[in-house]
Coordinates of C-alpha atoms in Angstrom, one line a residue:
M1 CA -19.2 34.0 -51.6
F2 CA -22.6 34.4 -50.0
S3 CA -23.8 37.6 -50.3
F4 CA -27.4 38.5 -49.1
G5 CA -28.9 42.1 -50.1
L6 CA -28.2 44.8 -47.5
K7 CA -30.8 46.8 -45.4
K8 CA -32.7 48.9 -48.1
N9 CA -31.2 51.0 -50.2
Q10 CA -27.6 49.7 -49.4
D11 CA -25.2 47.7 -52.1
T12 CA -25.9 44.0 -52.3
S13 CA -22.6 43.9 -54.9
P14 CA -20.2 41.7 -53.9
V15 CA -17.1 43.5 -52.5
S16 CA -14.7 44.9 -55.6
G17 CA -11.5 45.4 -54.1
D18 CA -7.8 46.6 -55.6
Y19 CA -6.6 43.4 -55.0
P20 CA -5.4 41.0 -57.7
G21 CA -8.0 38.7 -58.3
A22 CA -10.6 40.4 -56.2
P23 CA -14.4 40.0 -56.9
A24 CA -14.7 42.7 -59.7
A25 CA -18.7 42.6 -59.5
T26 CA -19.1 46.6 -58.5
A27 CA -16.7 49.2 -59.4
Q28 CA -17.3 51.5 -56.6
A29 CA -19.1 49.7 -53.5
P30 CA -20.1 51.8 -51.1
K31 CA -18.6 52.4 -48.0
R32 CA -19.9 50.7 -44.8
P33 CA -17.4 50.8 -42.1
V34 CA -17.9 47.7 -39.6
K35 CA -17.4 48.8 -36.0
I36 CA -15.6 46.4 -33.2
C37 CA -16.6 45.4 -29.7
S38 CA -13.7 44.0 -27.7
V39 CA -14.6 41.3 -25.6
D40 CA -11.5 40.2 -24.1
L41 CA -12.0 41.3 -20.4
R42 CA -15.0 39.7 -20.7
D43 CA -16.0 37.0 -22.6
G44 CA -12.7 36.5 -24.1
Q45 CA -11.1 35.5 -20.6
Q46 CA -14.2 33.5 -19.4
S47 CA -13.7 31.5 -22.4
L48 CA -10.1 31.1 -22.0
L49 CA -8.9 31.4 -18.5
A50 CA -12.0 30.7 -16.1
T51 CA -12.5 34.4 -15.5
R52 CA -9.6 34.8 -13.7
M53 CA -8.3 38.1 -14.6
T54 CA -7.6 40.5 -11.8
T55 CA -8.0 44.3 -11.7
A56 CA -4.8 44.7 -11.3
Q57 CA -4.4 42.7 -14.7
I58 CA -7.5 44.4 -16.4
L59 CA -6.6 48.1 -15.8
P60 CA -3.5 49.2 -17.8
V61 CA -4.6 46.9 -20.9
I62 CA -8.1 48.7 -20.6
A63 CA -6.5 52.2 -20.1
K64 CA -4.6 51.1 -23.7
M65 CA -8.0 50.1 -25.2
D66 CA -9.7 53.2 -24.9
N67 CA -7.4 54.9 -28.1
V68 CA -8.5 52.2 -30.1
G69 CA -12.0 53.3 -31.6
F70 CA -13.5 50.5 -30.4
E71 CA -17.9 51.0 -30.7
S72 CA -17.6 49.6 -27.1
I73 CA -15.4 47.3 -24.3
E74 CA -17.2 44.4 -22.9
M75 CA -15.8 44.1 -19.9
W76 CA -18.4 43.2 -16.8
G77 CA -21.3 41.1 -16.7
G78 CA -21.6 37.3 -17.6
A79 CA -19.3 35.3 -15.2
T80 CA -16.9 38.4 -14.1
F81 CA -19.0 39.4 -11.5
D82 CA -19.5 36.1 -9.3
S83 CA -15.4 35.4 -10.2
C84 CA -14.1 38.8 -8.4
M85 CA -15.7 38.1 -5.4
R86 CA -15.5 34.0 -5.3
F87 CA -11.7 33.6 -6.5
L88 CA -10.1 36.8 -6.7
N89 CA -11.3 38.6 -3.6
E90 CA -12.0 41.5 -5.5
D91 CA -15.2 44.0 -5.2
P92 CA -17.1 44.0 -8.3
F93 CA -18.5 47.2 -8.5
E94 CA -15.1 48.8 -7.9
R95 CA -13.6 46.8 -10.8
L96 CA -16.2 48.9 -12.4
R97 CA -15.4 52.2 -11.6
L98 CA -11.6 52.0 -11.5
C99 CA -12.0 50.5 -14.9
K100 CA -14.1 53.7 -16.0
Q101 CA -11.8 56.1 -13.9
A102 CA -9.0 54.4 -16.4
A103 CA -11.0 54.6 -19.7
P104 CA -13.4 57.4 -20.0
K105 CA -13.5 57.8 -23.5
T106 CA -15.3 54.2 -24.9
P107 CA -18.3 53.4 -23.7
F108 CA -18.2 49.9 -21.5
R109 CA -20.9 46.6 -22.3
M110 CA -22.3 44.1 -20.4
L111 CA -24.0 41.2 -20.9
L112 CA -27.4 41.1 -18.5
R113 CA -29.4 37.7 -18.5
G114 CA -32.8 39.9 -18.0
Q115 CA -34.8 39.4 -14.8
N116 CA -31.4 36.8 -13.7
L117 CA -28.8 40.0 -13.7
L118 CA -25.6 38.3 -13.2
G119 CA -26.9 34.9 -10.7
Y120 CA -28.6 32.0 -11.5
K121 CA -32.0 32.3 -10.7
Q122 CA -35.2 34.4 -11.1
Y123 CA -35.0 38.1 -8.9
A124 CA -37.9 40.3 -7.7
D125 CA -38.5 43.4 -9.9
D126 CA -37.1 46.0 -7.0
V127 CA -33.8 44.1 -7.3
V128 CA -33.3 44.1 -11.1
E129 CA -34.3 47.6 -10.9
R130 CA -31.5 48.8 -8.4
F131 CA -28.9 46.9 -9.8
V132 CA -29.6 48.0 -13.4
K133 CA -29.5 51.7 -11.7
A134 CA -26.1 51.2 -9.9
S135 CA -24.2 49.6 -12.4
A136 CA -25.0 52.6 -15.0
R137 CA -24.4 55.3 -12.0
N138 CA -20.6 53.3 -11.6
G139 CA -20.1 53.6 -14.7
M140 CA -21.8 51.0 -17.5
N141 CA -23.3 52.6 -21.0
I142 CA -24.6 50.0 -22.9
F143 CA -26.4 46.9 -21.3
L144 CA -26.6 43.8 -23.6
I145 CA -29.9 42.1 -22.4
F146 CA -30.8 38.8 -22.7
D147 CA -32.8 36.0 -21.6
G148 CA -31.1 31.9 -21.6
L149 CA -34.8 30.9 -23.2
N150 CA -35.4 33.9 -25.4
D151 CA -38.5 35.0 -23.5
T152 CA -38.5 38.2 -23.9
R153 CA -40.7 38.5 -21.1
N154 CA -37.8 38.0 -18.6
C155 CA -36.1 40.8 -20.2
R156 CA -38.9 43.7 -19.9
K157 CA -37.7 45.0 -16.6
A158 CA -34.2 45.4 -17.2
F159 CA -34.9 47.0 -20.7
E160 CA -37.2 49.3 -18.6
A161 CA -34.4 50.1 -16.2
A162 CA -31.7 50.4 -18.4
I163 CA -33.3 53.2 -20.5
A164 CA -34.7 54.8 -17.4
A165 CA -31.4 55.2 -16.2
G166 CA -30.3 57.1 -19.3
A167 CA -28.0 54.3 -20.4
R168 CA -28.0 52.1 -23.8
A169 CA -30.2 48.8 -23.9
D170 CA -29.7 46.3 -26.6
G171 CA -31.1 43.2 -27.2
N172 CA -29.4 39.4 -27.3
I173 CA -30.7 36.8 -29.1
M174 CA -29.6 33.2 -28.3
Y175 CA -28.7 31.4 -31.2
T176 CA -29.0 27.5 -30.9
S177 CA -29.7 24.1 -33.4
S178 CA -32.5 22.3 -32.7
P179 CA -35.8 21.3 -34.3
V180 CA -37.4 23.9 -33.1
H181 CA -35.2 27.1 -33.9
N182 CA -35.1 29.5 -36.8
D183 CA -34.5 32.3 -38.2
K184 CA -38.9 33.1 -37.6
L185 CA -38.6 32.8 -33.9
Y186 CA -35.1 35.2 -34.0
T187 CA -36.7 37.8 -36.0
K188 CA -40.0 38.0 -33.7
V189 CA -37.5 38.1 -30.4
A190 CA -35.9 41.1 -32.3
K191 CA -38.8 42.7 -33.0
E192 CA -39.9 42.6 -29.5
Y193 CA -36.6 43.5 -28.7
V194 CA -36.7 46.8 -30.6
A195 CA -40.5 46.9 -29.4
M196 CA -39.1 47.7 -25.9
G197 CA -36.2 50.0 -26.5
A198 CA -33.6 48.1 -28.3
T199 CA -31.4 50.7 -30.3
A200 CA -29.3 47.2 -31.3
I201 CA -29.6 43.7 -32.1
R202 CA -26.8 41.3 -31.8
L203 CA -27.4 37.4 -32.9
E204 CA -25.3 35.3 -30.6
D205 CA -23.6 32.0 -31.5
M206 CA -22.3 31.4 -27.8
A207 CA -21.0 27.6 -28.6
G208 CA -19.5 28.6 -31.7
M209 CA -21.7 26.2 -33.8
I210 CA -23.3 28.1 -36.3
D211 CA -22.3 27.2 -39.9
P212 CA -21.0 30.5 -42.4
V213 CA -24.3 30.2 -44.6
S214 CA -26.6 29.7 -41.6
T215 CA -25.3 32.8 -39.9
A216 CA -25.3 34.9 -43.5
R217 CA -29.4 33.8 -43.6
T218 CA -29.8 34.8 -40.3
I219 CA -28.2 38.3 -39.8
H220 CA -29.9 39.2 -43.4
A221 CA -33.4 38.0 -41.8
L222 CA -32.3 40.2 -38.8
K223 CA -31.5 43.0 -40.9
E224 CA -35.3 42.8 -43.2
A225 CA -37.0 42.4 -39.9
V226 CA -36.3 45.5 -37.6
D227 CA -34.3 48.4 -38.2
V228 CA -31.6 49.2 -36.5
P229 CA -27.8 47.8 -36.1
I230 CA -27.4 44.7 -36.0
G231 CA -24.1 43.1 -33.8
Y232 CA -22.9 39.5 -34.0
Q233 CA -20.6 37.3 -32.3
T234 CA -19.6 33.9 -32.5
H235 CA -16.7 31.7 -31.2
C236 CA -14.0 29.7 -32.9
T237 CA -14.8 26.4 -31.1
G238 CA -16.2 24.6 -34.0
G239 CA -13.4 26.3 -36.4
M240 CA -15.9 28.1 -38.5
G241 CA -16.0 31.4 -36.7
D242 CA -13.2 33.5 -38.8
I243 CA -15.6 32.2 -42.1
A244 CA -18.8 33.3 -39.9
V245 CA -17.9 36.8 -39.4
W246 CA -17.1 37.1 -42.5
E247 CA -20.4 36.3 -44.2
A248 CA -22.1 38.3 -41.2
I249 CA -20.7 41.4 -42.5
Q250 CA -21.2 40.8 -46.4
A251 CA -24.9 40.0 -45.2
G252 CA -24.8 43.7 -43.2
A253 CA -23.9 43.1 -39.9
D254 CA -22.7 46.7 -38.2
I255 CA -20.8 45.7 -34.8
V256 CA -18.9 42.4 -34.9
D257 CA -17.5 40.9 -31.9
A258 CA -13.6 40.0 -31.6
D259 CA -10.6 39.1 -29.3
F260 CA -7.0 40.3 -29.7
S261 CA -4.7 37.1 -30.7
A262 CA -3.5 36.8 -27.6
F263 CA -7.2 35.8 -26.1
S264 CA -8.8 34.5 -29.2
L265 CA -9.4 31.0 -31.2
G266 CA -10.2 27.8 -28.8
T267 CA -13.1 28.2 -27.3
A268 CA -12.6 32.3 -27.1
H269 CA -13.6 34.6 -30.3
P270 CA -11.7 35.3 -34.1
P271 CA -8.9 37.7 -33.6
L272 CA -9.3 41.4 -34.3
E273 CA -5.8 42.1 -35.6
S274 CA -7.0 39.3 -38.7
L275 CA -10.3 41.0 -38.9
V276 CA -8.7 44.4 -39.4
V277 CA -6.4 43.7 -41.8
A278 CA -9.2 41.2 -43.7
L279 CA -11.3 44.5 -43.9
E280 CA -8.9 47.1 -44.8
K281 CA -9.4 46.8 -48.7
T282 CA -13.1 46.6 -48.6
P283 CA -16.0 49.1 -47.5
W284 CA -16.3 47.1 -44.6
A285 CA -12.6 48.5 -43.1
T286 CA -12.8 49.6 -39.2
G287 CA -10.8 52.3 -39.0
I288 CA -8.7 50.2 -36.6
K289 CA -4.8 50.9 -37.0
L290 CA -3.0 47.9 -36.9
D291 CA 0.1 49.6 -35.3
Q292 CA -2.2 50.7 -32.0
L293 CA -2.7 46.6 -31.2
A294 CA 0.6 45.2 -30.8
E295 CA 1.3 46.9 -27.3
I296 CA -1.9 45.7 -25.9
N297 CA -1.7 42.4 -27.4
E298 CA 1.5 42.0 -25.8
M299 CA 0.2 42.9 -22.1
L300 CA -3.1 40.3 -22.9
A301 CA 0.2 37.7 -23.4
Q302 CA 1.8 38.0 -20.6
V303 CA -1.8 37.9 -18.8
R304 CA -2.5 34.7 -20.4
C305 CA 1.0 32.9 -19.7
D306 CA 0.3 34.2 -16.0
L307 CA -2.7 32.7 -15.7
K308 CA -2.3 29.4 -17.6
Q309 CA -3.2 26.8 -15.0
Y310 CA -6.3 28.4 -15.9
E311 CA -6.1 27.7 -19.5
S312 CA -8.5 26.0 -21.1
A313 CA -7.4 22.4 -22.9
F314 CA -10.1 23.5 -25.6
T315 CA -7.4 25.4 -27.5
G316 CA -8.1 24.1 -30.9
V317 CA -11.3 23.4 -32.7
D318 CA -13.9 20.8 -30.9
I319 CA -16.4 19.9 -34.3
G320 CA -18.5 18.2 -31.1
V321 CA -19.6 21.2 -30.3
L322 CA -22.0 20.8 -33.1
R323 CA -23.7 18.0 -31.1
H324 CA -23.1 19.3 -26.8
Q325 CA -24.0 22.9 -27.9
I326 CA -21.7 24.1 -24.4
P327 CA -20.3 27.2 -25.1
G328 CA -16.4 28.1 -24.6
G329 CA -16.7 30.1 -21.1
M330 CA -19.1 26.7 -19.8
L331 CA -16.2 24.2 -21.1
S332 CA -13.4 25.9 -19.6
N333 CA -15.3 25.8 -16.9
M334 CA -16.6 22.7 -16.9
E335 CA -13.1 21.4 -17.2
S336 CA -12.1 23.0 -14.0
Q337 CA -14.8 21.6 -11.9
L338 CA -14.2 17.9 -13.2
K339 CA -10.7 18.6 -12.7
Q340 CA -11.8 19.2 -8.7
M341 CA -13.5 15.9 -8.5
Q342 CA -11.3 13.8 -9.8
M343 CA -13.3 13.6 -13.3
S344 CA -11.1 15.2 -15.9
D345 CA -11.1 11.7 -18.1
R346 CA -14.8 11.4 -18.3
I347 CA -15.6 15.3 -19.5
G348 CA -16.4 13.1 -22.6
E349 CA -18.9 10.8 -21.3
V350 CA -20.4 14.3 -19.9
L351 CA -20.4 16.4 -23.6
H352 CA -22.3 13.1 -24.5
E353 CA -25.1 13.1 -21.9
V354 CA -25.5 16.9 -22.4
A355 CA -26.7 16.4 -25.6
R356 CA -29.3 13.9 -24.4
V357 CA -30.5 15.9 -21.3
H358 CA -30.1 19.0 -23.6
K359 CA -33.3 17.4 -25.8
D360 CA -35.5 16.1 -22.7
F361 CA -35.0 19.6 -21.3
G362 CA -36.7 20.9 -24.8
Y363 CA -33.7 22.4 -26.5
P364 CA -32.5 25.3 -24.2
P365 CA -30.1 27.7 -25.9
L366 CA -26.8 27.2 -23.9
C367 CA -26.2 29.4 -22.6
T368 CA -25.6 30.9 -18.6
P369 CA -27.9 29.7 -16.5
F370 CA -29.0 27.0 -19.0
S371 CA -25.0 26.0 -20.0
Q372 CA -24.6 25.0 -16.0
I373 CA -28.3 23.6 -15.5
V374 CA -27.8 21.0 -18.4
G375 CA -24.2 20.3 -18.0
V376 CA -24.7 19.5 -14.0
Q377 CA -27.6 17.2 -14.7
A378 CA -25.4 15.1 -17.3
T379 CA -22.3 15.3 -15.1
M380 CA -25.0 13.7 -12.5
N381 CA -26.2 11.3 -14.5
V382 CA -22.5 10.2 -15.5
M383 CA -21.5 10.0 -11.7
C384 CA -24.5 8.0 -11.0
G385 CA -24.7 5.6 -13.8
V386 CA -28.2 6.4 -13.8
S387 CA -30.4 9.4 -15.7
Y388 CA -31.8 11.7 -13.6
K389 CA -31.3 9.3 -10.3
M390 CA -30.3 12.7 -8.8
M391 CA -32.0 15.8 -10.2
P392 CA -30.5 19.3 -8.8
N393 CA -33.0 21.9 -7.9
E394 CA -31.8 23.9 -10.5
S395 CA -33.3 21.1 -12.8
K396 CA -36.9 20.8 -10.8
D397 CA -37.5 24.2 -11.4
Y398 CA -36.2 24.9 -14.7
L399 CA -38.9 21.7 -15.5
C400 CA -41.4 23.7 -13.6
G401 CA -41.2 26.5 -15.9
R402 CA -39.9 28.6 -13.1
Y403 CA -37.2 30.2 -15.5
G404 CA -39.7 30.7 -18.7
A405 CA -41.1 29.7 -21.4
F406 CA -39.8 26.3 -22.7
P407 CA -38.7 26.3 -26.6
A408 CA -39.5 23.0 -27.0
P409 CA -41.5 20.5 -25.0
V410 CA -39.6 18.8 -22.0
D411 CA -39.8 15.0 -21.5
P412 CA -43.2 14.6 -19.7
E413 CA -42.1 12.1 -17.1
L414 CA -38.9 14.3 -16.3
Q415 CA -41.5 17.0 -15.4
K416 CA -44.2 14.8 -13.4
K417 CA -40.5 13.9 -11.2
A418 CA -39.6 17.9 -11.3
M419 CA -43.2 18.2 -9.7
S420 CA -43.3 15.5 -7.5
S421 CA -41.4 17.6 -4.9
G422 CA -44.4 20.0 -4.2
R423 CA -43.8 22.1 -7.2
S424 CA -46.4 23.1 -9.7
L425 CA -46.2 24.4 -13.2
V426 CA -45.5 27.9 -13.7
T427 CA -46.6 29.7 -17.0
C428 CA -46.9 33.3 -16.1
R429 CA -44.0 35.4 -16.4
P430 CA -42.0 34.0 -13.4
A431 CA -40.5 37.2 -12.1
D432 CA -44.6 38.0 -11.2
L433 CA -44.4 35.6 -8.9
I434 CA -41.7 36.8 -6.4
P435 CA -42.4 39.9 -4.2
P436 CA -40.1 42.0 -3.7
E437 CA -37.3 41.6 -2.0
F438 CA -34.4 44.2 -1.8
D439 CA -35.5 45.3 1.6
K440 CA -35.6 41.9 3.3
R441 CA -31.8 40.9 1.8
A442 CA -30.7 44.6 3.1
A443 CA -31.9 43.7 6.2
E444 CA -30.3 40.2 6.0
C445 CA -27.0 41.5 5.6
A446 CA -27.4 45.0 7.4
S447 CA -23.9 44.3 9.7
F448 CA -21.6 43.8 6.5
A449 CA -22.4 45.6 3.7
R450 CA -22.1 49.2 3.8
S451 CA -23.4 50.1 0.7
E452 CA -26.4 49.6 -1.8
E453 CA -24.2 48.0 -4.2
E454 CA -22.6 45.7 -1.7
I455 CA -26.4 44.9 -0.9
L456 CA -26.8 43.9 -4.2
E457 CA -23.8 41.7 -4.4
Y458 CA -25.5 40.1 -1.1
C459 CA -28.5 40.1 -3.2
L460 CA -27.1 37.8 -6.1
Y461 CA -24.8 36.1 -4.4
P462 CA -25.5 35.8 -0.6
E463 CA -23.3 33.6 1.0
V464 CA -19.9 34.5 -1.8
A465 CA -20.7 38.1 -1.0
K466 CA -21.5 37.4 3.0
T467 CA -17.9 36.1 2.9
F468 CA -16.3 38.6 0.8
L469 CA -17.2 41.6 2.6
M470 CA -17.0 40.1 6.1
E471 CA -13.5 40.0 5.3
K472 CA -13.3 43.4 3.1
H473 CA -14.6 45.1 6.3
G474 CA -13.0 43.2 9.0
I475 CA -15.9 41.3 10.2
A476 CA -15.0 38.3 12.6

């Protein structure tokens, strides 16, 4: 068992339980209940079901979840915003409002991509400010803010907006395995987040690739570096999720993310019920009652059955994640896209190519939008049979620094190719080069957007929102 010291005066000894064979190094370990965030309704469904849960499916589940005693429920952000309009013909802000009415007691958490918000590019500061304010006004309590490159310059405006709106702003660190990512970097990012006002820090292993020993070391380093609660999320893709969560808790993690068993494992997260039982006779007991969970799990099992056509084929262990590093949500979406392109049988080639593109691009953590950028580039390389024969605008923008600072140097020849299309290299905070855009977008959608929230939907996804809003308002 890998045991690290906790923050300051907390006990550092192994657990002493009252069951046969339990470690007996400590007679009385102090209680330190671990808090749980349910991520079923955002990351769980995004990882397993291509984010296809409808609001009608969510509402009865979230009403029951409200009585469990979760630290928070992550039910918005990530791909949910886009999927609502693009695939489900639903208004994402309306979903948020209805969910808050159904579950008023438990704080809601959303994953926010810093200056990217919930889209795939950098937005102007005025759009970031208005979006965060509108989200808080409609029921969001906790903004889990990150930048895909761990470039905290891209998070400053979102932090300022969340704090000004009276919400909680937490900092999210994206874990990846590369020659340049280490605990020194992660603690540096954590300190920068706390300086911005972060009330908690979360380490996210979005691909399920971090081994348990590394988990413990990094969580311990974060506990030593900052004086705010530390959260942890991992996926089960690499088969190490349960053990990694256990080690994270021993190393001092205060909050961990989990799914109900019906939405767990595979590319999703460790199962909640198992975690509750495993911790019950330890100082970290969650306080959640197992009998509260059965009915909710049955409801989610039915939802999963109803959405079986979208279910990820990656339901077991894919140790290949240690190489390709693609996160669970991206894997299920990549499968779906390759199926539409009649390329399902070539996913192995694409994943192999992802590893090469990842290196050429300077090892960006493969979270949104960089998992998409790297994944699309790898897919094009495989389709063309020649690497980088086709280079999407997103790849060119990335290689020119329009998303932020590279973790490591990018391939210089690729960068030259990207700049040959008239782009210049960006070294400042990218959003400093973007003029205010909310009023311009509001004028563009004046004929079909009826509220600030709908204007913001258009700001993030112009074509998708236009189609959705015109149909919503019966505009021919």
